[in-house]
Amino acid sequence: MFTKLPSVAELQAKAAHPLDMAKTLTPERIQKMAATAVGFKLLFGTERVDESILKALFSLAREAKCMEKMAAMQSGEVINRIEGFESENRSVLHTAMRDQFGSPQTARPAQEAAAMAGRELQKLEKFLKSQEGKFTDLIQIGIGGSDLGPRALAIALQPFYRPGHRVHFISNVDPDDANAVLSGLDLKKTVVVVVSKSGSTLETLTNEAFVRTRMEKAGIDPKKHFVAVTGEKSPMDNPERYLASFYMWDFVGGRYSATSMVGGVSLGFALGFDGFKEILRGAHEMDHHALTAAPEKNLPLLAALLGVWNRNFLKYPTVAIIPYSQALLRFPAHLQQLDMESNGKRIDQKGSAVPFSTGPIIWGEPGTNGQHSFYQLIHQGTDIVPLEFIGFQHSQYGHDLNIQGTSSQQKLLSNLFAQSIALSVGQTSDNPNKVFPGNRPNRILLGDKCTPHSLGALLAYYEHKVAFQGFIWGINSFDQEGVQLGKKLATKMLHLFAGQKEDFPLGQSYLGFLTKM
Ligand code: G6Q
């Protein structure tokens, strides 16, 4: 168990006397505490760690067998399980979806999964060619893992879209979501991709019916406009109803599925097949890095260890992820799901309640916008919020203007670096209202430019950071029992709405409020 690992006691002792960053942060430290891989630099001089703490964190990684567990995951061992109890009991092979570029996995389950993904990719390439010129707009209908990752990527990569191609998303069962997207679209030139691994998600099936009906009313044959992405043999696996059907499998979790066909159809439509493959290539390079790089140079492992230091030893309950990049507008929302659904767990892989904190609360917004909103609390509030900044040296469009000696991109980066230093070092003053205590841990992940390739790498960096943390805590990062109870009760509630008999007095009393309004 995590708390019994030998390095934990050492780290606890060190955490009792944390560094004072006002005295610690130097130009040399910023230079030294940096690691580079797959086009990204991780700058962590502003985290509250020194060489001896880092050394103990690397011991922790060794004791928790982080690298062995990453190898087990990527080779397809059954790691999604709770020993001795009914559980999903499967491999975790989202990495196989992008294992198409050399240095392949040699273990049989991983090879087989990569071959299955390869076949779907070939199908996608053919499909995109066959539909060339027919559609200007694509709507993706899906929710949770079948929405957040693909949507975050699609928003981030708009400058790379093929001319005349637009992508839209419908996820919420709120009819206003579908209506807002549908208004203004020429349905004759619209292709709809319905994405549901289970093929049985209420919101998605409802929205599919909603849009199908709209098409039928407009005299359009949905069969020529609807594409399915689903699990084999799911209720949606019915190629008769669709223009094309693509598959995903049990061994790809919803929140890890953006690089499967779950993201493939819409991103391939928008960017072209080669553009989607660039995302996969970037992700694959980060997979290989996570698997093979020494812990001291391994970006996702370093990020995971620094996160564990902040969470379990300095005891901070939340993490803000702040991209200084408008492209990454919805990336924090994807990471919220990725991290909190994976590591928001209270039992270990043997089914015992854990006596320590696991996944933190993840939230975030792009900078500089956040600076004009919640940064007050981050600088001077009573709770310390560690921050993960993401930035890119170059803008995507490259059109920029020099105003008063600096470009907009330079203004963006100035703010990023200034915040990192201000949060770390703080400010003294005779006026208590102008005191900044500093010691707010933060780090910067700096890339060159947000492109399909770098975004694929960034996506995988976070997937592996989350996985490494789960390995350290000994929890199962790949199931999501926590969302089941609400779904079950919502079904009971729906029965009440439909006037059916249902033994659910608590729900009945809520319903009572509606009729009285
Ligand atoms: C992700 C979760 C969850 C899931 C949605 C949609 O890891 O399992 O967010 O993706 O509930 O599920 P379907 O794809 O089955 O519709």
Coordinates of C-alpha atoms and ligand atoms in Angstrom, one line a residue:
M1 CA 0.0 0.0 0.0
F2 CA 1.1 3.6 -0.8
T3 CA 1.4 4.7 2.8
K4 CA 3.6 1.7 3.6
L5 CA 6.1 2.4 0.9
P6 CA 9.5 3.2 2.5
S7 CA 10.0 6.6 0.9
V8 CA 6.6 7.9 2.1
A9 CA 7.9 8.4 5.7
E10 CA 10.9 10.2 4.3
L11 CA 8.7 12.5 2.2
Q12 CA 6.4 13.1 5.1
A13 CA 9.3 14.2 7.2
K14 CA 10.5 16.6 4.5
A15 CA 7.0 18.0 4.0
A16 CA 7.0 19.1 7.6
H17 CA 9.6 21.8 6.6
P18 CA 8.6 22.9 3.1
L19 CA 10.8 25.2 1.1
D20 CA 10.4 29.0 1.2
M21 CA 10.3 29.8 -2.5
A22 CA 11.1 33.5 -2.0
K23 CA 14.5 32.4 -0.8
T24 CA 14.8 29.4 -3.1
L25 CA 13.8 30.5 -6.6
T26 CA 16.9 31.5 -8.6
P27 CA 17.7 31.7 -12.3
E28 CA 19.9 28.7 -11.9
R29 CA 17.1 26.7 -10.4
I30 CA 14.7 27.5 -13.2
Q31 CA 17.4 26.4 -15.7
K32 CA 18.1 23.2 -13.8
M33 CA 14.7 22.0 -13.0
A34 CA 13.6 21.3 -16.5
A35 CA 13.1 18.2 -18.7
T36 CA 12.5 18.0 -22.4
A37 CA 10.8 15.4 -24.6
V38 CA 8.5 15.0 -27.6
G39 CA 8.6 18.8 -28.3
F40 CA 7.7 19.8 -24.8
K41 CA 9.7 21.3 -21.9
L42 CA 8.5 20.7 -18.4
L43 CA 9.7 23.6 -16.2
F44 CA 9.3 22.8 -12.5
G45 CA 11.6 25.2 -10.7
T46 CA 8.6 26.8 -9.2
E47 CA 7.4 23.6 -7.5
R48 CA 8.3 23.2 -3.8
V49 CA 10.8 20.5 -4.3
D50 CA 14.6 20.3 -3.9
E51 CA 17.1 17.7 -5.1
S52 CA 16.5 15.5 -2.0
I53 CA 12.7 15.6 -2.3
L54 CA 13.0 14.7 -6.0
K55 CA 15.3 11.8 -5.1
A56 CA 12.8 10.5 -2.6
L57 CA 10.0 10.9 -5.2
F58 CA 12.0 8.8 -7.7
S59 CA 12.4 6.2 -5.0
L60 CA 8.6 6.3 -4.5
A61 CA 8.2 5.7 -8.3
R62 CA 10.5 2.7 -8.1
E63 CA 8.9 1.3 -4.9
A64 CA 5.4 1.7 -6.5
K65 CA 6.7 0.0 -9.7
C66 CA 5.5 2.8 -11.9
M67 CA 7.5 1.8 -15.0
E68 CA 6.7 -1.9 -14.7
K69 CA 3.0 -1.0 -14.4
M70 CA 3.2 1.3 -17.4
A71 CA 4.8 -1.6 -19.4
A72 CA 2.0 -3.9 -18.2
M73 CA -0.6 -1.5 -19.3
Q74 CA 0.8 -0.8 -22.7
S75 CA 1.4 -4.6 -23.3
G76 CA -2.3 -5.4 -22.6
E77 CA -2.2 -7.1 -19.2
V78 CA -5.5 -7.2 -17.4
I79 CA -5.0 -4.2 -15.1
N80 CA -8.6 -2.8 -15.0
R81 CA -9.8 -5.0 -12.1
I82 CA -10.4 -5.1 -8.4
E83 CA -9.0 -8.4 -7.0
G84 CA -11.6 -10.7 -5.6
F85 CA -14.6 -8.7 -6.5
E86 CA -16.7 -8.4 -9.6
S87 CA -15.1 -5.7 -11.8
E88 CA -14.5 -4.8 -15.4
N89 CA -11.6 -7.2 -15.5
R90 CA -10.0 -6.1 -18.8
S91 CA -6.9 -4.7 -20.5
V92 CA -6.3 -1.0 -20.9
L93 CA -5.1 -0.5 -24.5
H94 CA -5.9 3.1 -25.6
T95 CA -2.2 3.2 -26.5
A96 CA -2.7 0.5 -29.1
M97 CA -5.0 2.8 -31.0
R98 CA -2.0 4.8 -32.0
D99 CA 0.6 2.0 -32.1
Q100 CA 0.8 2.4 -35.9
F101 CA 4.1 4.1 -36.4
G102 CA 7.1 1.8 -35.6
S103 CA 8.6 0.7 -32.3
P104 CA 5.4 -1.4 -31.8
Q105 CA 4.4 -3.4 -28.7
T106 CA 5.4 -7.0 -29.0
A107 CA 2.9 -8.6 -26.5
R108 CA 0.1 -10.4 -28.3
P109 CA -2.9 -8.5 -26.8
A110 CA -1.4 -5.2 -27.6
Q111 CA -0.5 -6.3 -31.2
E112 CA -4.0 -7.6 -31.8
A113 CA -5.5 -4.4 -30.5
A114 CA -3.2 -2.3 -32.7
A115 CA -4.2 -4.5 -35.7
M116 CA -7.9 -4.0 -35.0
A117 CA -7.4 -0.2 -34.7
G118 CA -5.4 -0.3 -37.9
R119 CA -8.3 -1.9 -39.7
E120 CA -10.7 0.8 -38.5
L121 CA -8.2 3.4 -39.6
Q122 CA -8.2 1.9 -43.1
K123 CA -12.0 1.9 -43.1
L124 CA -12.0 5.6 -42.1
E125 CA -9.6 6.6 -44.8
K126 CA -11.8 4.9 -47.4
F127 CA -15.0 6.3 -46.0
L128 CA -13.6 9.9 -46.0
K129 CA -12.5 9.5 -49.6
S130 CA -15.9 8.1 -50.7
Q131 CA -17.8 11.0 -49.1
E132 CA -15.4 13.7 -50.3
G133 CA -17.4 16.8 -51.3
K134 CA -20.8 15.6 -50.1
F135 CA -20.8 17.3 -46.6
T136 CA -19.8 20.7 -45.3
D137 CA -20.8 20.1 -41.7
L138 CA -20.5 17.2 -39.2
I139 CA -22.4 16.8 -36.0
Q140 CA -21.0 14.5 -33.4
I141 CA -23.6 13.2 -30.9
G142 CA -22.1 11.7 -27.8
I143 CA -21.5 12.4 -24.1
G144 CA -18.8 12.1 -21.5
G145 CA -15.9 10.2 -23.0
S146 CA -17.7 10.1 -26.3
D147 CA -17.7 13.9 -26.4
L148 CA -15.2 15.7 -24.2
G149 CA -11.9 14.6 -25.7
P150 CA -12.9 14.8 -29.3
R151 CA -14.6 18.2 -28.7
A152 CA -11.5 19.6 -26.9
L153 CA -9.3 18.5 -29.8
A154 CA -11.7 19.7 -32.5
I155 CA -11.9 23.1 -30.9
A156 CA -8.1 23.3 -30.5
L157 CA -7.3 22.5 -34.1
Q158 CA -9.7 24.7 -36.0
P159 CA -6.9 26.6 -37.9
F160 CA -5.9 23.2 -39.4
Y161 CA -9.4 22.3 -40.8
R162 CA -9.8 21.7 -44.5
P163 CA -11.6 24.7 -46.1
G164 CA -15.4 24.3 -46.1
H165 CA -15.5 21.8 -43.2
R166 CA -17.1 22.5 -39.9
V167 CA -17.6 20.3 -36.8
H168 CA -20.4 20.6 -34.2
F169 CA -21.2 18.7 -31.0
I170 CA -24.4 17.8 -29.3
S171 CA -24.1 16.1 -25.9
N172 CA -26.7 17.4 -23.4
V173 CA -30.1 15.8 -23.4
D174 CA -31.4 19.4 -22.9
P175 CA -33.3 20.0 -26.1
D176 CA -31.8 23.4 -26.3
D177 CA -28.4 21.9 -27.1
A178 CA -29.6 20.1 -30.2
N179 CA -31.8 23.0 -31.3
A180 CA -28.9 25.5 -31.0
V181 CA -26.6 23.3 -33.1
L182 CA -29.3 22.5 -35.7
S183 CA -30.4 26.0 -36.3
G184 CA -28.6 27.4 -39.2
L185 CA -27.3 24.1 -40.6
D186 CA -28.1 22.8 -44.1
L187 CA -29.1 19.3 -43.2
K188 CA -28.6 18.1 -46.8
K189 CA -24.9 18.8 -46.4
T190 CA -24.6 17.5 -42.8
V191 CA -23.3 14.2 -41.7
V192 CA -24.1 13.0 -38.2
V193 CA -21.8 10.8 -36.2
V194 CA -23.4 9.0 -33.3
V195 CA -20.8 7.9 -30.8
S196 CA -21.6 5.5 -28.0
K197 CA -19.4 2.7 -26.8
S198 CA -22.3 1.0 -25.0
G199 CA -24.9 2.0 -27.6
S200 CA -27.3 2.5 -24.8
T201 CA -26.7 6.0 -23.3
L202 CA -29.9 7.8 -22.7
E203 CA -28.7 11.3 -23.8
T204 CA -27.1 10.0 -26.9
L205 CA -29.9 7.8 -28.1
T206 CA -32.4 10.6 -27.4
N207 CA -30.3 13.2 -29.4
E208 CA -29.9 10.7 -32.2
A209 CA -33.7 10.3 -32.4
F210 CA -34.1 14.0 -32.2
V211 CA -31.8 14.8 -35.1
R212 CA -33.1 11.8 -37.2
T213 CA -36.6 13.1 -36.8
R214 CA -35.5 16.5 -37.9
M215 CA -33.9 15.1 -41.0
E216 CA -37.0 13.0 -41.8
K217 CA -39.2 16.0 -41.5
A218 CA -37.0 17.8 -43.9
G219 CA -37.5 14.9 -46.4
I220 CA -33.9 13.6 -46.0
D221 CA -33.1 9.9 -45.6
P222 CA -31.1 9.6 -42.4
K223 CA -29.5 6.3 -43.6
K224 CA -27.5 8.4 -46.0
H225 CA -26.4 10.9 -43.3
F226 CA -25.9 8.9 -40.1
V227 CA -22.6 7.2 -39.1
A228 CA -22.2 5.0 -36.0
V229 CA -19.2 4.6 -33.7
T230 CA -19.9 1.9 -31.1
G231 CA -18.9 -1.3 -29.5
E232 CA -19.3 -4.5 -31.4
K233 CA -22.6 -6.1 -30.6
S234 CA -23.9 -3.1 -28.8
P235 CA -27.6 -2.1 -29.4
M236 CA -26.2 0.5 -31.9
D237 CA -24.3 -2.2 -33.9
N238 CA -26.8 -2.2 -36.7
P239 CA -25.1 -1.3 -39.9
E240 CA -28.4 -1.3 -41.8
R241 CA -29.4 1.9 -40.1
Y242 CA -26.1 3.8 -40.9
L243 CA -24.1 5.1 -43.9
A244 CA -21.1 3.5 -42.1
S245 CA -20.3 1.9 -38.8
F246 CA -17.0 2.1 -36.9
Y247 CA -16.0 0.1 -33.9
M248 CA -14.3 0.6 -30.5
W249 CA -13.7 -2.0 -27.9
D250 CA -13.8 -2.8 -24.2
F251 CA -10.1 -2.2 -23.7
V252 CA -10.5 1.5 -24.6
G253 CA -12.1 3.4 -21.8
G254 CA -14.5 6.2 -22.8
R255 CA -12.3 9.0 -21.4
Y256 CA -9.2 7.5 -23.1
S257 CA -11.0 7.1 -26.4
A258 CA -10.3 10.3 -28.3
T259 CA -7.6 8.6 -30.4
S260 CA -9.9 5.7 -31.4
M261 CA -12.7 6.1 -33.9
V262 CA -14.6 8.0 -31.1
G263 CA -12.5 11.0 -32.2
G264 CA -11.4 9.7 -35.5
V265 CA -14.4 10.3 -37.7
S266 CA -15.0 13.9 -36.7
L267 CA -11.3 14.8 -36.6
G268 CA -10.6 13.0 -39.8
F269 CA -13.5 14.9 -41.5
A270 CA -12.2 18.2 -40.2
L271 CA -8.5 17.8 -40.6
G272 CA -8.3 15.1 -43.3
F273 CA -7.1 11.6 -42.7
D274 CA -3.5 12.6 -42.5
G275 CA -4.3 15.3 -40.0
F276 CA -5.9 12.8 -37.7
K277 CA -2.9 10.5 -38.1
E278 CA -0.7 13.3 -37.0
I279 CA -2.6 13.4 -33.7
L280 CA -2.0 9.7 -33.3
R281 CA 1.7 10.0 -34.2
G282 CA 2.1 12.7 -31.5
A283 CA 0.3 10.5 -28.9
H284 CA 2.3 7.5 -29.9
E285 CA 5.6 9.3 -29.4
M286 CA 4.5 10.3 -25.9
D287 CA 3.4 6.7 -25.2
H288 CA 6.8 5.5 -26.2
H289 CA 8.5 8.2 -24.1
A290 CA 6.3 7.3 -21.0
L291 CA 7.2 3.7 -21.4
T292 CA 11.0 4.0 -22.0
A293 CA 12.4 7.3 -20.6
A294 CA 14.3 7.2 -17.4
P295 CA 12.2 8.5 -14.5
E296 CA 14.3 11.7 -14.2
K297 CA 13.5 12.5 -17.8
N298 CA 10.0 11.1 -18.1
L299 CA 7.6 14.0 -18.4
P300 CA 4.4 12.4 -17.4
L301 CA 6.0 10.5 -14.5
L302 CA 7.7 13.7 -13.3
A303 CA 4.3 15.5 -13.5
A304 CA 2.7 12.6 -11.6
L305 CA 5.3 12.7 -8.8
L306 CA 5.1 16.4 -8.4
G307 CA 1.3 16.1 -8.2
V308 CA 1.6 13.4 -5.5
W309 CA 4.0 15.6 -3.6
N310 CA 1.4 18.4 -3.6
R311 CA -1.6 16.2 -2.9
N312 CA -0.3 13.7 -0.3
F313 CA 2.5 15.5 1.4
L314 CA 1.7 19.2 1.1
K315 CA -2.0 18.2 1.3
Y316 CA -3.5 20.5 -1.4
P317 CA -6.9 19.2 -2.5
T318 CA -7.3 20.8 -5.9
V319 CA -5.3 21.5 -9.1
A320 CA -6.0 24.3 -11.6
I321 CA -5.0 23.6 -15.1
I322 CA -4.5 26.8 -17.0
P323 CA -3.6 26.8 -20.6
Y324 CA -2.2 30.1 -21.9
S325 CA -3.7 29.2 -25.2
Q326 CA -7.2 30.0 -26.5
A327 CA -7.0 26.8 -28.6
L328 CA -7.2 24.8 -25.4
L329 CA -10.4 26.4 -24.3
R330 CA -12.1 23.0 -23.6
F331 CA -9.0 21.0 -22.7
P332 CA -9.5 21.6 -18.9
A333 CA -13.0 20.1 -19.2
H334 CA -11.6 17.0 -20.9
L335 CA -8.9 16.7 -18.2
Q336 CA -11.5 17.1 -15.5
Q337 CA -13.1 13.9 -16.6
L338 CA -9.9 12.2 -17.5
D339 CA -8.4 12.8 -14.0
M340 CA -11.4 12.8 -11.7
E341 CA -13.2 9.8 -13.3
S342 CA -9.9 7.9 -13.3
N343 CA -8.5 8.7 -9.9
G344 CA -11.6 9.8 -7.9
K345 CA -11.5 6.5 -6.1
R346 CA -11.7 5.5 -2.4
I347 CA -10.6 1.8 -2.6
D348 CA -7.4 0.2 -3.7
Q349 CA -7.1 -2.6 -6.3
K350 CA -7.7 -5.2 -3.5
G351 CA -11.0 -3.5 -2.6
S352 CA -9.9 -1.9 0.7
A353 CA -10.7 1.7 1.6
V354 CA -7.5 3.7 1.3
P355 CA -6.3 5.8 4.3
F356 CA -4.9 8.6 2.2
S357 CA -6.1 11.1 -0.4
T358 CA -6.3 10.1 -4.1
G359 CA -7.2 12.2 -7.1
P360 CA -7.5 16.0 -6.5
I361 CA -10.3 18.2 -7.8
I362 CA -9.3 19.4 -11.3
W363 CA -10.6 22.6 -12.8
G364 CA -9.4 25.3 -15.1
E365 CA -9.8 28.0 -17.7
P366 CA -7.5 29.5 -20.2
G367 CA -5.2 32.4 -19.3
T368 CA -5.0 35.3 -19.4
N369 CA -8.8 35.3 -18.9
G370 CA -8.5 33.5 -15.6
Q371 CA -6.2 36.3 -14.3
H372 CA -9.2 38.6 -14.4
S373 CA -11.4 36.3 -12.4
F374 CA -10.3 33.6 -9.9
Y375 CA -6.6 34.5 -9.6
Q376 CA -7.4 36.7 -6.6
L377 CA -8.1 33.6 -4.5
I378 CA -5.1 31.8 -6.0
H379 CA -2.7 34.6 -5.0
Q380 CA -4.2 35.7 -1.7
G381 CA -6.9 33.3 -0.7
T382 CA -6.7 31.0 2.4
D383 CA -6.4 27.8 0.4
I384 CA -3.3 27.0 -1.7
V385 CA -4.1 25.8 -5.3
P386 CA -1.2 24.2 -7.2
L387 CA -1.3 25.2 -10.9
E388 CA -0.3 23.4 -14.1
F389 CA 0.3 25.9 -16.8
I390 CA 0.4 25.0 -20.5
G391 CA 1.9 27.4 -23.0
F392 CA 3.2 27.5 -26.6
Q393 CA 6.0 29.6 -28.0
H394 CA 4.2 30.3 -31.3
S395 CA 0.5 31.1 -32.0
Q396 CA -1.4 28.9 -34.4
Y397 CA -2.5 31.4 -37.0
G398 CA 0.8 33.3 -37.0
H399 CA -0.9 36.6 -37.7
D400 CA 0.2 38.9 -35.0
L401 CA 0.7 42.6 -34.5
N402 CA 3.4 44.6 -32.7
I403 CA 1.8 47.0 -30.4
Q404 CA 4.0 49.2 -28.2
G405 CA 7.0 47.0 -28.9
T406 CA 5.6 43.5 -28.3
S407 CA 3.4 41.1 -30.2
S408 CA 0.2 39.7 -28.7
Q409 CA 1.9 36.3 -28.4
Q410 CA 4.7 37.9 -26.3
K411 CA 2.1 39.6 -24.1
L412 CA 0.5 36.2 -23.6
L413 CA 3.8 34.5 -22.7
S414 CA 4.9 37.5 -20.5
N415 CA 1.7 36.9 -18.4
L416 CA 2.3 33.2 -18.1
F417 CA 5.9 33.6 -16.9
A418 CA 5.1 36.5 -14.6
Q419 CA 2.3 34.6 -13.0
S420 CA 4.5 31.6 -12.4
I421 CA 7.1 33.7 -10.6
A422 CA 4.6 35.9 -8.7
L423 CA 2.8 32.8 -7.4
S424 CA 6.0 31.2 -6.3
V425 CA 7.9 34.1 -4.8
G426 CA 5.0 36.4 -3.6
Q427 CA 5.5 39.9 -2.3
T428 CA 6.2 41.5 1.0
S429 CA 4.6 44.8 2.0
D430 CA 3.8 46.9 5.1
N431 CA 0.3 47.0 3.8
P432 CA -1.3 43.6 4.7
N433 CA -3.7 43.9 1.8
K434 CA -0.7 44.0 -0.6
V435 CA 1.1 41.0 0.9
F436 CA 1.3 37.9 -1.4
P437 CA 2.4 34.9 0.6
G438 CA 3.9 33.1 -2.4
N439 CA 4.8 29.4 -2.1
R440 CA 2.0 28.6 -4.5
P441 CA 3.4 25.5 -6.3
N442 CA 3.2 25.6 -10.1
R443 CA 4.8 24.3 -13.2
I444 CA 4.8 25.1 -16.9
L445 CA 4.5 22.7 -19.8
L446 CA 5.9 24.6 -22.8
G447 CA 5.5 23.5 -26.4
D448 CA 6.4 25.1 -29.7
K449 CA 3.0 25.4 -31.3
C450 CA -0.4 23.8 -30.8
T451 CA -0.7 21.4 -33.9
P452 CA -2.3 18.0 -34.4
H453 CA 1.1 16.4 -33.6
S454 CA 1.8 18.4 -30.4
L455 CA -1.8 18.1 -29.2
G456 CA -1.7 14.3 -29.6
A457 CA 1.4 14.3 -27.4
L458 CA -0.2 16.6 -24.9
L459 CA -3.3 14.4 -24.7
A460 CA -1.1 11.3 -24.0
Y461 CA 1.1 13.2 -21.5
Y462 CA -2.0 13.8 -19.4
E463 CA -3.3 10.2 -19.9
H464 CA 0.0 8.9 -18.6
K465 CA 0.3 11.4 -15.7
V466 CA -3.1 10.2 -14.5
A467 CA -2.2 6.5 -15.0
F468 CA 1.1 6.9 -13.1
Q469 CA -0.6 8.6 -10.2
G470 CA -3.1 5.7 -10.1
F471 CA -0.2 3.2 -10.1
I472 CA 1.4 5.0 -7.1
W473 CA -1.8 5.0 -5.1
G474 CA -2.6 1.4 -6.0
I475 CA -6.1 2.2 -7.3
N476 CA -7.9 1.2 -10.5
S477 CA -7.8 4.3 -12.7
F478 CA -9.8 2.6 -15.5
D479 CA -13.3 1.9 -14.2
Q480 CA -16.1 4.4 -13.2
E481 CA -18.6 2.8 -10.9
G482 CA -19.2 6.2 -9.3
V483 CA -21.4 7.3 -12.1
Q484 CA -23.7 4.3 -12.0
L485 CA -26.0 5.1 -9.0
G486 CA -27.1 8.4 -10.5
K487 CA -27.9 6.7 -13.8
K488 CA -30.0 4.1 -12.0
L489 CA -32.0 6.6 -10.1
A490 CA -32.5 8.8 -13.2
T491 CA -34.2 5.8 -14.8
K492 CA -36.5 5.5 -11.9
M493 CA -37.2 9.2 -12.0
L494 CA -38.0 8.9 -15.7
H495 CA -40.6 6.2 -14.9
L496 CA -42.3 8.6 -12.6
F497 CA -42.3 11.3 -15.3
A498 CA -43.9 8.7 -17.7
G499 CA -46.6 8.0 -15.2
Q500 CA -45.4 4.5 -14.5
K501 CA -45.6 2.8 -11.1
E502 CA -42.3 3.2 -9.3
D503 CA -41.5 2.7 -5.6
F504 CA -39.4 5.9 -5.3
P505 CA -41.0 8.3 -2.7
L506 CA -37.9 10.5 -2.6
G507 CA -38.1 11.1 -6.3
Q508 CA -41.9 11.5 -6.1
S509 CA -41.4 14.4 -3.6
Y510 CA -39.1 16.3 -6.1
L511 CA -41.6 15.7 -8.9
G512 CA -44.2 17.4 -6.7
F513 CA -42.4 20.7 -7.0
L514 CA -42.8 20.8 -10.8
T515 CA -46.5 20.5 -10.8
K516 CA -46.8 23.3 -8.2
M517 CA -44.7 25.8 -10.3
Ligands
G6Q1 C1 -15.9 7.5 -19.6 C2 -17.1 7.2 -19.0 C3 -18.3 7.9 -19.6 C4 -18.8 7.5 -21.0 C5 -20.2 8.1 -21.2 C6 -20.7 7.7 -22.6 O1 -14.8 6.9 -19.3 O2 -17.3 5.8 -19.1 O3 -18.1 9.3 -19.6 O4 -17.9 7.8 -21.9 O5 -21.1 7.7 -20.2 O6 -20.8 6.4 -22.7 P1 -21.1 5.7 -24.1 O7 -20.0 6.0 -25.0 O8 -21.3 4.2 -23.8 O9 -22.4 6.3 -24.6

